[in-house]
Amino acid sequence: MDAVRGPLPEAVTIGVIGAERFIHRIAAVAREETRTPYRLVTGAADREVDARERAMRLVGDVDVLLFSGPLSYDEAISDGPLPVPATFVPTGGVALPTALLRGALTGAVDPARVSIDSAPERDVRETYAELGVSMDDVHVLEYRESVTAEQFLAFHREHYDAGRTSGAITTVPWLAEQLSEAGVPNITMAPAVMTLRATLRTARLLGSGARLEDSRIAIVIVRLPDSALPNRTSSSNYWYQELMLSLHRALLHDARRMDAAVLQRDENSYLVITTMGSLRSGTDDLARAPFLASIRSALSLDAGVGIGLGMTTLEAEENAQAAVNLAEASSGELAYLVGPHGNPVPLPESQENPAPEPEPVADRQAEVLQEIIGLLDASGDDSRVVDADRVSRLQGVTLRTARRTLRALVDAGLAWPMPPARVQKAGRPAVRYQLLDERLIT
């Protein structure tokens, strides 16, 4: 075991588990941090099945464990929980286009004829759509807890041996070695430096939370409503990506004050990881909900916000999941906090506005959308893009009523909130909405 040591103010030691190549990369990223240096203890595990054995060797010397990916993490906890908090480097993200570019430049694989493991299929489809490359001969096997490295290997070999692919892109170093021995050209999709930085910060926060009672782990799940997801392949996906970026910026506004890490959790939610002490300072001692005001101001959209507390990462995330489910049942007007004892606590956006307002039913919103579409058609406008001022003038109602109408259409899945236009004038820019009249048919 080798270690990288520095005068870390919180005295948090991170145990890093993974292949030698991963350990060298994470150590190089950690060395770049000079303001609050990291203290790392490493345990090399070339095979994911060895991850638990390596981790158990380190648990007495570390405050938190950091695994190279979800596969090694799940292998490590398959025989029971670990004695210290643990996290892993997420797959996908900007690592995929980098791997595709490297494959094209080196000629190792043809990005148009390739098999890809671990990365979420949605990420792959969006990446190929942006590149303008067909996915007809691209095969994806997402990571699931039940998937093993051997299944990944069989997946890649089957497609290559059948002549359907030119090679493979994998996130598992051991798998890359096996593919090379089998004569299958391959590229290893390594996590980007920015992903490693964020994961190191998350590990530090988790380790701090485990050491200090006042800094118990606090995990916040912020989830967009299902109505905000695009239901077809079209330009709507562009607005969805812009919406997720706008949500990320809104979360960072509050997260910085709580010294929190913000990571994308899945296609419509983010994970915010902080400590109980930081959460208290950022919410006036839990007098108001975090993020609700920022999200509504930036996106004119209600998102579900659930906060989970726990002594372990798993406990905190399970409580956060229960909390966000309760928040969505309140139509996004309240956030919920669930602690170790499971008693939910509602948190309003502010003390001045504690109660949610009832939302109109979906059938009524379909009628409203039909009315607005009819008024737009009568005026010769077929763009299906409006803002509150436009709806106010069309329907002859106040701006306040128009804004509530548009928000209700979004909640019913009949409108798409678009990021505010960047205009060079004072005041809050108007939020535009794409009306989804095609959803009236379904």
CSV table of C-alpha atoms in Angstrom, one decimal:
chain,number,residue,atom,x,y,z
A,1,MET,CA,0.0,0.0,0.0
A,2,ASP,CA,1.3,3.4,-0.9
A,3,ALA,CA,-0.1,6.7,0.4
A,4,VAL,CA,-0.3,10.3,-0.6
A,5,ARG,CA,-0.3,12.4,2.5
A,6,GLY,CA,-1.0,16.1,3.2
A,7,PRO,CA,-2.2,18.3,6.1
A,8,LEU,CA,-5.9,17.8,5.5
A,9,PRO,CA,-7.8,20.1,7.9
A,10,GLU,CA,-10.6,17.5,8.5
A,11,ALA,CA,-8.2,14.6,8.9
A,12,VAL,CA,-10.2,12.5,6.4
A,13,THR,CA,-8.4,9.6,4.9
A,14,ILE,CA,-9.8,8.2,1.6
A,15,GLY,CA,-9.2,4.5,0.7
A,16,VAL,CA,-9.0,4.1,-3.1
A,17,ILE,CA,-9.8,0.7,-4.5
A,18,GLY,CA,-9.3,-0.1,-8.2
A,19,ALA,CA,-6.9,-1.1,-10.9
A,20,GLU,CA,-3.3,0.3,-10.9
A,21,ARG,CA,-4.2,2.6,-13.8
A,22,PHE,CA,-7.2,4.1,-12.0
A,23,ILE,CA,-5.1,4.5,-8.8
A,24,HIS,CA,-2.5,6.5,-10.6
A,25,ARG,CA,-5.1,8.8,-12.3
A,26,ILE,CA,-7.0,9.5,-9.0
A,27,ALA,CA,-3.7,10.2,-7.2
A,28,ALA,CA,-2.6,12.6,-10.0
A,29,VAL,CA,-5.9,14.5,-9.7
A,30,ALA,CA,-5.6,14.6,-5.9
A,31,ARG,CA,-2.1,16.0,-6.0
A,32,GLU,CA,-3.4,19.0,-8.0
A,33,GLU,CA,-5.4,20.1,-4.9
A,34,THR,CA,-3.2,22.4,-2.9
A,35,ARG,CA,-5.7,24.4,-0.8
A,36,THR,CA,-7.0,21.4,1.1
A,37,PRO,CA,-4.8,18.4,0.2
A,38,TYR,CA,-6.2,14.9,0.1
A,39,ARG,CA,-4.9,12.0,2.1
A,40,LEU,CA,-5.2,8.8,0.1
A,41,VAL,CA,-4.5,5.2,1.0
A,42,THR,CA,-4.6,2.8,-2.0
A,43,GLY,CA,-5.5,-0.8,-2.5
A,44,ALA,CA,-5.0,-2.3,-6.0
A,45,ALA,CA,-7.7,-4.6,-7.2
A,46,ASP,CA,-7.3,-5.7,-10.8
A,47,ARG,CA,-10.4,-7.8,-10.6
A,48,GLU,CA,-13.7,-6.4,-9.4
A,49,VAL,CA,-14.3,-9.6,-7.4
A,50,ASP,CA,-11.3,-8.7,-5.3
A,51,ALA,CA,-12.7,-5.3,-4.3
A,52,ARG,CA,-14.2,-6.4,-1.0
A,53,GLU,CA,-11.1,-8.2,0.2
A,54,ARG,CA,-9.0,-5.1,-0.6
A,55,ALA,CA,-11.5,-2.8,1.0
A,56,MET,CA,-11.6,-4.8,4.2
A,57,ARG,CA,-7.8,-4.5,4.5
A,58,LEU,CA,-8.1,-0.7,4.6
A,59,VAL,CA,-11.2,-0.1,6.7
A,60,GLY,CA,-9.2,0.3,9.9
A,61,ASP,CA,-7.1,3.0,8.4
A,62,VAL,CA,-9.6,5.1,6.4
A,63,ASP,CA,-12.7,7.2,6.9
A,64,VAL,CA,-14.3,6.5,3.5
A,65,LEU,CA,-13.8,4.1,0.6
A,66,LEU,CA,-13.7,5.2,-3.1
A,67,PHE,CA,-14.2,2.5,-5.7
A,68,SER,CA,-13.2,2.8,-9.3
A,69,GLY,CA,-16.8,2.2,-10.6
A,70,PRO,CA,-20.2,0.8,-9.7
A,71,LEU,CA,-19.2,-2.8,-10.6
A,72,SER,CA,-16.4,-3.0,-8.0
A,73,TYR,CA,-18.6,-1.1,-5.5
A,74,ASP,CA,-21.4,-3.6,-5.8
A,75,GLU,CA,-19.0,-6.5,-5.6
A,76,ALA,CA,-17.7,-5.0,-2.4
A,77,ILE,CA,-21.1,-4.7,-0.7
A,78,SER,CA,-22.5,-8.0,-2.1
A,79,ASP,CA,-21.6,-9.9,1.1
A,80,GLY,CA,-22.9,-7.2,3.5
A,81,PRO,CA,-22.4,-3.5,4.3
A,82,LEU,CA,-19.0,-2.1,4.7
A,83,PRO,CA,-17.9,-0.7,8.1
A,84,VAL,CA,-17.2,2.8,6.7
A,85,PRO,CA,-19.0,5.0,4.1
A,86,ALA,CA,-18.3,4.2,0.5
A,87,THR,CA,-18.9,5.7,-2.9
A,88,PHE,CA,-17.7,5.1,-6.5
A,89,VAL,CA,-16.8,7.0,-9.7
A,90,PRO,CA,-19.9,7.2,-12.0
A,91,THR,CA,-19.8,5.9,-15.5
A,92,GLY,CA,-20.7,7.7,-18.7
A,93,GLY,CA,-20.8,11.5,-19.0
A,94,VAL,CA,-18.0,13.2,-21.0
A,95,ALA,CA,-15.9,10.1,-20.9
A,96,LEU,CA,-17.9,8.5,-23.7
A,97,PRO,CA,-17.3,11.1,-26.5
A,98,THR,CA,-13.6,11.1,-25.5
A,99,ALA,CA,-13.4,7.4,-25.9
A,100,LEU,CA,-15.2,7.6,-29.3
A,101,LEU,CA,-12.8,10.3,-30.5
A,102,ARG,CA,-9.8,8.3,-29.4
A,103,GLY,CA,-11.1,5.2,-31.1
A,104,ALA,CA,-11.6,7.2,-34.4
A,105,LEU,CA,-8.3,8.9,-34.3
A,106,THR,CA,-6.2,5.8,-33.5
A,107,GLY,CA,-8.3,3.6,-35.8
A,108,ALA,CA,-8.7,1.1,-33.0
A,109,VAL,CA,-12.5,0.9,-33.4
A,110,ASP,CA,-15.1,2.4,-35.7
A,111,PRO,CA,-17.5,4.5,-33.6
A,112,ALA,CA,-20.3,3.6,-36.0
A,113,ARG,CA,-19.8,-0.2,-35.4
A,114,VAL,CA,-19.0,-0.8,-31.8
A,115,SER,CA,-20.3,-2.4,-28.6
A,116,ILE,CA,-20.3,-0.3,-25.4
A,117,ASP,CA,-20.7,-1.5,-21.8
A,118,SER,CA,-21.6,0.3,-18.6
A,119,ALA,CA,-22.7,3.7,-20.0
A,120,PRO,CA,-26.5,4.5,-19.8
A,121,GLU,CA,-28.1,3.9,-23.1
A,122,ARG,CA,-29.7,7.4,-23.0
A,123,ASP,CA,-26.3,9.0,-22.7
A,124,VAL,CA,-25.1,7.0,-25.7
A,125,ARG,CA,-28.0,7.9,-27.9
A,126,GLU,CA,-27.8,11.6,-27.1
A,127,THR,CA,-24.0,11.5,-27.8
A,128,TYR,CA,-24.5,9.9,-31.1
A,129,ALA,CA,-27.3,12.2,-32.0
A,130,GLU,CA,-25.1,15.2,-31.3
A,131,LEU,CA,-22.3,13.7,-33.4
A,132,GLY,CA,-24.7,13.0,-36.2
A,133,VAL,CA,-23.7,9.3,-36.3
A,134,SER,CA,-26.2,6.5,-36.8
A,135,MET,CA,-26.6,3.9,-34.0
A,136,ASP,CA,-27.8,1.1,-36.3
A,137,ASP,CA,-24.6,-0.9,-35.6
A,138,VAL,CA,-24.0,0.3,-32.1
A,139,HIS,CA,-24.8,-2.1,-29.3
A,140,VAL,CA,-25.1,-1.0,-25.6
A,141,LEU,CA,-25.3,-3.0,-22.4
A,142,GLU,CA,-26.0,-0.8,-19.4
A,143,TYR,CA,-24.6,-1.5,-16.0
A,144,ARG,CA,-27.1,-3.1,-13.6
A,145,GLU,CA,-26.4,-4.6,-10.2
A,146,SER,CA,-27.0,-8.1,-11.6
A,147,VAL,CA,-24.5,-7.7,-14.5
A,148,THR,CA,-21.1,-9.2,-14.1
A,149,ALA,CA,-17.8,-8.6,-15.8
A,150,GLU,CA,-18.1,-12.0,-17.4
A,151,GLN,CA,-21.4,-11.0,-18.9
A,152,PHE,CA,-19.9,-7.8,-20.3
A,153,LEU,CA,-17.1,-10.0,-21.9
A,154,ALA,CA,-19.6,-12.4,-23.5
A,155,PHE,CA,-21.6,-9.4,-24.8
A,156,HIS,CA,-18.6,-7.8,-26.5
A,157,ARG,CA,-17.3,-11.1,-27.9
A,158,GLU,CA,-20.7,-12.2,-29.3
A,159,HIS,CA,-21.2,-9.0,-31.3
A,160,TYR,CA,-17.5,-9.0,-32.5
A,161,ASP,CA,-17.4,-12.7,-33.5
A,162,ALA,CA,-20.7,-12.3,-35.4
A,163,GLY,CA,-19.1,-9.5,-37.4
A,164,ARG,CA,-21.6,-6.9,-36.1
A,165,THR,CA,-18.9,-4.6,-34.6
A,166,SER,CA,-15.4,-3.4,-35.2
A,167,GLY,CA,-14.5,-3.6,-31.5
A,168,ALA,CA,-15.5,-2.7,-28.0
A,169,ILE,CA,-15.6,0.2,-25.6
A,170,THR,CA,-15.4,-0.8,-21.9
A,171,THR,CA,-15.0,0.8,-18.5
A,172,VAL,CA,-13.4,-2.3,-16.9
A,173,PRO,CA,-9.6,-2.6,-17.1
A,174,TRP,CA,-9.6,-6.3,-16.5
A,175,LEU,CA,-12.2,-6.7,-19.3
A,176,ALA,CA,-10.0,-4.7,-21.7
A,177,GLU,CA,-7.2,-7.2,-21.1
A,178,GLN,CA,-9.5,-10.2,-21.7
A,179,LEU,CA,-10.8,-8.6,-24.9
A,180,SER,CA,-7.2,-8.0,-26.2
A,181,GLU,CA,-6.3,-11.6,-25.4
A,182,ALA,CA,-9.3,-12.7,-27.4
A,183,GLY,CA,-8.3,-10.6,-30.3
A,184,VAL,CA,-11.2,-8.1,-29.9
A,185,PRO,CA,-10.0,-4.5,-30.6
A,186,ASN,CA,-11.0,-2.3,-27.6
A,187,ILE,CA,-10.8,1.2,-26.0
A,188,THR,CA,-11.0,1.7,-22.3
A,189,MET,CA,-13.5,4.5,-21.4
A,190,ALA,CA,-11.7,6.2,-18.5
A,191,PRO,CA,-13.5,8.7,-16.3
A,192,ALA,CA,-12.9,12.4,-17.1
A,193,VAL,CA,-10.7,14.5,-14.7
A,194,MET,CA,-13.7,16.7,-13.8
A,195,THR,CA,-15.6,13.6,-12.8
A,196,LEU,CA,-12.7,12.4,-10.6
A,197,ARG,CA,-12.5,15.8,-8.9
A,198,ALA,CA,-16.2,15.8,-8.1
A,199,THR,CA,-16.0,12.2,-6.8
A,200,LEU,CA,-13.0,13.0,-4.6
A,201,ARG,CA,-14.9,15.8,-3.1
A,202,THR,CA,-17.9,13.6,-2.5
A,203,ALA,CA,-15.7,11.0,-0.7
A,204,ARG,CA,-14.2,13.7,1.5
A,205,LEU,CA,-17.7,14.9,2.5
A,206,LEU,CA,-18.8,11.4,3.2
A,207,GLY,CA,-15.7,10.7,5.3
A,208,SER,CA,-16.3,13.9,7.3
A,209,GLY,CA,-19.9,13.1,7.9
A,210,ALA,CA,-19.0,9.7,9.3
A,211,ARG,CA,-16.5,11.2,11.8
A,212,LEU,CA,-18.5,14.1,13.2
A,213,GLU,CA,-21.9,13.7,14.7
A,214,ASP,CA,-22.9,17.2,13.7
A,215,SER,CA,-21.8,16.4,10.2
A,216,ARG,CA,-23.8,13.3,9.6
A,217,ILE,CA,-24.3,12.5,5.9
A,218,ALA,CA,-27.1,14.5,4.3
A,219,ILE,CA,-28.1,13.5,0.8
A,220,VAL,CA,-30.6,15.6,-1.2
A,221,ILE,CA,-32.4,14.2,-4.2
A,222,VAL,CA,-33.7,16.8,-6.6
A,223,ARG,CA,-36.0,15.3,-9.3
A,224,LEU,CA,-37.8,16.8,-12.2
A,225,PRO,CA,-41.4,15.6,-12.7
A,226,ASP,CA,-42.0,12.9,-15.3
A,227,SER,CA,-44.0,15.4,-17.3
A,228,ALA,CA,-40.7,17.2,-18.0
A,229,LEU,CA,-39.2,14.2,-19.8
A,230,PRO,CA,-39.4,14.2,-23.6
A,231,ASN,CA,-41.6,11.4,-25.0
A,232,ARG,CA,-40.2,11.4,-28.6
A,233,THR,CA,-37.0,11.9,-30.5
A,234,SER,CA,-37.0,15.5,-31.7
A,235,SER,CA,-35.7,18.9,-31.0
A,236,SER,CA,-37.4,18.6,-27.6
A,237,ASN,CA,-34.3,16.6,-26.4
A,238,TYR,CA,-32.2,19.8,-26.9
A,239,TRP,CA,-34.5,21.7,-24.6
A,240,TYR,CA,-34.3,18.8,-22.1
A,241,GLN,CA,-30.5,19.0,-22.1
A,242,GLU,CA,-30.7,22.8,-21.6
A,243,LEU,CA,-33.2,22.3,-18.8
A,244,MET,CA,-30.9,19.9,-17.0
A,245,LEU,CA,-28.0,22.3,-17.3
A,246,SER,CA,-30.1,25.1,-16.0
A,247,LEU,CA,-31.2,22.9,-13.1
A,248,HIS,CA,-27.5,22.1,-12.4
A,249,ARG,CA,-26.7,25.8,-12.3
A,250,ALA,CA,-29.6,26.5,-9.9
A,251,LEU,CA,-28.5,23.8,-7.5
A,252,LEU,CA,-24.9,25.0,-7.5
A,253,HIS,CA,-26.2,28.4,-6.4
A,254,ASP,CA,-27.3,27.0,-3.0
A,255,ALA,CA,-24.8,24.1,-2.9
A,256,ARG,CA,-21.8,26.4,-2.7
A,257,ARG,CA,-23.1,27.9,0.5
A,258,MET,CA,-23.5,24.4,1.9
A,259,ASP,CA,-20.1,23.2,0.7
A,260,ALA,CA,-22.0,20.5,-1.1
A,261,ALA,CA,-21.2,18.3,-4.1
A,262,VAL,CA,-23.7,18.1,-6.9
A,263,LEU,CA,-23.8,15.0,-9.2
A,264,GLN,CA,-26.2,13.9,-11.8
A,265,ARG,CA,-28.1,10.8,-10.5
A,266,ASP,CA,-30.1,9.7,-13.5
A,267,GLU,CA,-31.9,11.2,-16.5
A,268,ASN,CA,-34.1,13.5,-14.5
A,269,SER,CA,-32.5,13.9,-11.0
A,270,TYR,CA,-29.5,15.2,-9.3
A,271,LEU,CA,-27.8,14.1,-6.1
A,272,VAL,CA,-26.5,16.8,-3.6
A,273,ILE,CA,-24.2,15.5,-0.9
A,274,THR,CA,-23.3,17.5,2.1
A,275,THR,CA,-23.2,17.2,5.9
A,276,MET,CA,-25.8,18.0,8.5
A,277,GLY,CA,-24.0,21.0,9.8
A,278,SER,CA,-23.6,22.5,6.3
A,279,LEU,CA,-27.3,21.7,5.6
A,280,ARG,CA,-28.4,23.6,8.7
A,281,SER,CA,-26.4,26.6,7.9
A,282,GLY,CA,-27.8,26.7,4.3
A,283,THR,CA,-31.4,26.4,5.4
A,284,ASP,CA,-31.6,28.7,8.5
A,285,ASP,CA,-31.4,25.7,10.8
A,286,LEU,CA,-33.9,23.8,8.6
A,287,ALA,CA,-36.5,26.6,8.8
A,288,ARG,CA,-36.8,26.5,5.0
A,289,ALA,CA,-36.3,24.0,2.2
A,290,PRO,CA,-33.1,24.1,0.1
A,291,PHE,CA,-33.2,24.6,-3.6
A,292,LEU,CA,-37.0,25.1,-4.1
A,293,ALA,CA,-36.8,28.8,-4.5
A,294,SER,CA,-33.8,28.7,-6.8
A,295,ILE,CA,-35.3,26.1,-9.0
A,296,ARG,CA,-38.6,27.9,-9.3
A,297,SER,CA,-36.9,31.2,-10.0
A,298,ALA,CA,-34.5,29.8,-12.6
A,299,LEU,CA,-36.9,27.3,-14.4
A,300,SER,CA,-40.5,28.3,-13.4
A,301,LEU,CA,-40.9,24.6,-12.6
A,302,ASP,CA,-41.6,22.7,-9.4
A,303,ALA,CA,-39.2,19.9,-8.7
A,304,GLY,CA,-39.3,17.2,-6.0
A,305,VAL,CA,-36.8,17.8,-3.2
A,306,GLY,CA,-36.1,15.1,-0.7
A,307,ILE,CA,-33.5,15.1,2.1
A,308,GLY,CA,-32.2,12.0,3.8
A,309,LEU,CA,-30.0,11.8,6.8
A,310,GLY,CA,-28.0,8.8,8.0
A,311,MET,CA,-24.8,7.5,9.5
A,312,THR,CA,-24.1,5.6,6.2
A,313,THR,CA,-24.4,6.6,2.5
A,314,LEU,CA,-26.9,3.8,1.9
A,315,GLU,CA,-29.1,4.9,4.8
A,316,ALA,CA,-29.0,8.5,3.8
A,317,GLU,CA,-29.9,7.8,0.2
A,318,GLU,CA,-32.7,5.5,1.1
A,319,ASN,CA,-34.2,8.1,3.3
A,320,ALA,CA,-33.7,10.8,0.6
A,321,GLN,CA,-35.6,8.5,-1.8
A,322,ALA,CA,-38.5,8.2,0.6
A,323,ALA,CA,-38.5,11.9,1.1
A,324,VAL,CA,-38.5,12.9,-2.6
A,325,ASN,CA,-41.5,10.6,-3.1
A,326,LEU,CA,-43.4,12.5,-0.4
A,327,ALA,CA,-42.3,15.8,-2.0
A,328,GLU,CA,-43.6,14.8,-5.4
A,329,ALA,CA,-47.0,13.9,-3.8
A,330,SER,CA,-47.1,17.5,-2.6
A,331,SER,CA,-46.8,18.7,-6.2
A,332,GLY,CA,-43.3,20.1,-5.4
A,333,GLU,CA,-44.6,22.8,-3.1
A,334,LEU,CA,-42.8,21.3,-0.1
A,335,ALA,CA,-39.6,19.5,0.5
A,336,TYR,CA,-39.4,16.6,2.9
A,337,LEU,CA,-36.7,15.5,5.3
A,338,VAL,CA,-36.5,11.9,6.5
A,339,GLY,CA,-34.0,11.0,9.3
A,340,PRO,CA,-32.7,7.8,10.7
A,341,HIS,CA,-35.9,7.2,12.6
A,342,GLY,CA,-38.0,7.6,9.5
A,343,ASN,CA,-40.3,10.4,10.7
A,344,PRO,CA,-40.9,12.8,7.7
A,345,VAL,CA,-40.6,16.5,8.3
A,346,PRO,CA,-42.1,18.9,5.7
A,347,LEU,CA,-40.0,22.0,4.9
A,348,PRO,CA,-41.6,24.9,3.1
A,349,GLU,CA,-39.9,27.1,0.6
A,350,SER,CA,-40.1,29.9,3.1
A,351,GLN,CA,-41.8,30.6,6.4
A,352,GLU,CA,-44.1,33.1,4.7
A,353,ASN,CA,-45.5,30.5,2.2
A,354,PRO,CA,-45.9,27.2,4.1
A,355,ALA,CA,-48.9,25.7,2.3
A,356,PRO,CA,-49.1,24.3,-1.2
A,357,GLU,CA,-51.9,25.4,-3.6
A,358,PRO,CA,-54.1,22.8,-5.3
A,359,GLU,CA,-53.2,22.0,-8.9
A,360,PRO,CA,-55.9,21.8,-11.6
A,361,VAL,CA,-56.7,18.3,-12.9
A,362,ALA,CA,-55.2,17.0,-16.2
A,363,ASP,CA,-58.4,17.0,-18.2
A,364,ARG,CA,-58.9,20.6,-17.5
A,365,GLN,CA,-55.4,21.4,-18.6
A,366,ALA,CA,-56.0,19.6,-21.9
A,367,GLU,CA,-59.0,21.9,-22.5
A,368,VAL,CA,-56.8,24.9,-21.6
A,369,LEU,CA,-54.1,23.9,-24.0
A,370,GLN,CA,-56.6,23.4,-26.8
A,371,GLU,CA,-57.9,26.9,-26.2
A,372,ILE,CA,-54.5,28.5,-26.3
A,373,ILE,CA,-53.6,26.5,-29.5
A,374,GLY,CA,-56.8,27.7,-31.1
A,375,LEU,CA,-56.0,31.3,-30.2
A,376,LEU,CA,-52.5,31.0,-31.6
A,377,ASP,CA,-53.7,29.5,-34.8
A,378,ALA,CA,-56.3,32.2,-35.2
A,379,SER,CA,-53.5,34.8,-34.9
A,380,GLY,CA,-51.4,33.0,-37.5
A,381,ASP,CA,-48.7,31.8,-35.0
A,382,ASP,CA,-47.8,28.2,-35.4
A,383,SER,CA,-44.5,28.2,-33.4
A,384,ARG,CA,-46.1,26.7,-30.3
A,385,VAL,CA,-43.7,28.7,-28.2
A,386,VAL,CA,-45.2,31.2,-25.7
A,387,ASP,CA,-44.4,33.1,-22.5
A,388,ALA,CA,-46.7,34.3,-19.8
A,389,ASP,CA,-47.1,37.7,-21.5
A,390,ARG,CA,-48.2,36.1,-24.7
A,391,VAL,CA,-50.8,33.9,-22.9
A,392,SER,CA,-52.0,36.8,-20.9
A,393,ARG,CA,-52.8,38.8,-24.0
A,394,LEU,CA,-54.3,35.8,-25.8
A,395,GLN,CA,-56.6,34.8,-23.0
A,396,GLY,CA,-57.2,38.3,-21.6
A,397,VAL,CA,-56.0,37.3,-18.1
A,398,THR,CA,-53.5,38.7,-15.7
A,399,LEU,CA,-49.8,37.8,-15.9
A,400,ARG,CA,-50.1,36.0,-12.5
A,401,THR,CA,-52.9,33.8,-13.9
A,402,ALA,CA,-51.0,33.2,-17.1
A,403,ARG,CA,-47.9,32.0,-15.2
A,404,ARG,CA,-50.0,29.6,-13.1
A,405,THR,CA,-51.7,28.3,-16.3
A,406,LEU,CA,-48.3,27.6,-17.9
A,407,ARG,CA,-47.0,25.9,-14.7
A,408,ALA,CA,-50.1,23.7,-14.6
A,409,LEU,CA,-49.6,22.7,-18.2
A,410,VAL,CA,-46.0,21.7,-17.4
A,411,ASP,CA,-47.2,19.6,-14.4
A,412,ALA,CA,-49.8,17.9,-16.7
A,413,GLY,CA,-47.1,17.1,-19.3
A,414,LEU,CA,-48.6,19.4,-21.9
A,415,ALA,CA,-45.8,22.0,-22.0
A,416,TRP,CA,-42.1,22.1,-22.0
A,417,PRO,CA,-40.2,24.8,-20.0
A,418,MET,CA,-37.4,26.3,-22.0
A,419,PRO,CA,-34.4,28.0,-20.4
A,420,PRO,CA,-34.8,31.8,-20.2
A,421,ALA,CA,-33.4,33.7,-23.2
A,422,ARG,CA,-30.1,35.5,-22.5
A,423,VAL,CA,-31.0,39.1,-23.1
A,424,GLN,CA,-29.0,42.2,-22.3
A,425,LYS,CA,-31.6,44.1,-20.2
A,426,ALA,CA,-32.4,44.5,-16.6
A,427,GLY,CA,-34.9,42.3,-14.8
A,428,ARG,CA,-35.7,38.7,-14.8
A,429,PRO,CA,-35.9,37.3,-18.4
A,430,ALA,CA,-39.2,35.8,-19.5
A,431,VAL,CA,-39.5,32.0,-19.4
A,432,ARG,CA,-40.7,30.5,-22.6
A,433,TYR,CA,-42.7,27.3,-23.0
A,434,GLN,CA,-43.0,24.9,-25.8
A,435,LEU,CA,-46.6,23.7,-26.0
A,436,LEU,CA,-46.9,20.0,-26.7
A,437,ASP,CA,-50.2,19.8,-28.5
A,438,GLU,CA,-49.2,16.4,-30.0
A,439,ARG,CA,-49.6,14.9,-26.5
A,440,LEU,CA,-53.3,15.7,-26.7
A,441,ILE,CA,-53.7,12.8,-29.1
A,442,THR,CA,-52.2,10.3,-26.7
